[in-house]
XYZ file of C-alpha atoms in Angstrom:
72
model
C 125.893 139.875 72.094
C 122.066 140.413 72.180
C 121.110 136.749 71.795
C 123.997 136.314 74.975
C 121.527 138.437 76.598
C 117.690 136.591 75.305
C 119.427 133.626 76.081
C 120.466 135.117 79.623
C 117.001 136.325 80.202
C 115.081 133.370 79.226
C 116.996 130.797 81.345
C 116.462 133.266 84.457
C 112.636 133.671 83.850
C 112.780 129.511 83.805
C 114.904 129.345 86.990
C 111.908 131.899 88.323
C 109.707 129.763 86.967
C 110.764 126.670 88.749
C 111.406 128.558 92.533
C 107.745 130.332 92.441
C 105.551 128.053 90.619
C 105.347 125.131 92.884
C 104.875 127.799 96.058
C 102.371 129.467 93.791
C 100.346 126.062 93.047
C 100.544 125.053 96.495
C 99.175 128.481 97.824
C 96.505 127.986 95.479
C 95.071 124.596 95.606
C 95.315 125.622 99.256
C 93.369 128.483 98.985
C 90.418 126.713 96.392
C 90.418 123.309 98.471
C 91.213 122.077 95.215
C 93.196 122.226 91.545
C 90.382 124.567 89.945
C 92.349 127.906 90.737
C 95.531 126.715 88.695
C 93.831 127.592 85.420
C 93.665 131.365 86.992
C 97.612 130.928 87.527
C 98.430 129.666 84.326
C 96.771 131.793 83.080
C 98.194 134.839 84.544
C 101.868 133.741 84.027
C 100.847 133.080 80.380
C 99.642 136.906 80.100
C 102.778 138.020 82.224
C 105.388 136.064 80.218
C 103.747 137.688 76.733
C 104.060 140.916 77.771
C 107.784 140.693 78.623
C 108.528 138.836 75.274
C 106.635 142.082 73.488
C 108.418 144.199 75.335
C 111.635 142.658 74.831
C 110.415 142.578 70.953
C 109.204 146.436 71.176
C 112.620 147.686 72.406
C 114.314 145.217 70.225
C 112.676 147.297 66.968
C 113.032 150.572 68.600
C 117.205 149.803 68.844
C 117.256 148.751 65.106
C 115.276 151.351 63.938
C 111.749 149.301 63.384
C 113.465 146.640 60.606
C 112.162 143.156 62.285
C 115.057 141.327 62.165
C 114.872 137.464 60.166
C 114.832 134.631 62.426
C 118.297 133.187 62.186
């Protein structure tokens, strides 16, 4: 049931992923004149997308008590 839910989770943040981030590019290269800002947005979805996985992870532990479940 849980993984239903990762799995539910990740394939929405991809389907975000793929609606904003050409928008997002565009409005930046724009905005610099040319492709040096995209490092800025990479950057910041890369920092955005870690804290939601360790915040998925830190509720995760909470639920089973703080035993890190194996990988399966």
């Amino acid at each position: 049931d849980e993984i239903a839910i990762l799995q539910g989770l990740l394939s929405q943040s991809v389907h975000i992923g793929m609606v904003l981030g050409p928008p997002l590019a565009a409005i930046c290269v724009t905005w610099a004149g040319d492709w040096s800002m995209m490092r800025w947005l990479v950057l910041i979805c890369t920092i955005i997308g870690t804290l939601v996985a360790a915040a998925v992870r830190h509720d995760d532990q909470r639920e089973l008590g703080g035993v890190v479940a194996a990988p399966a």
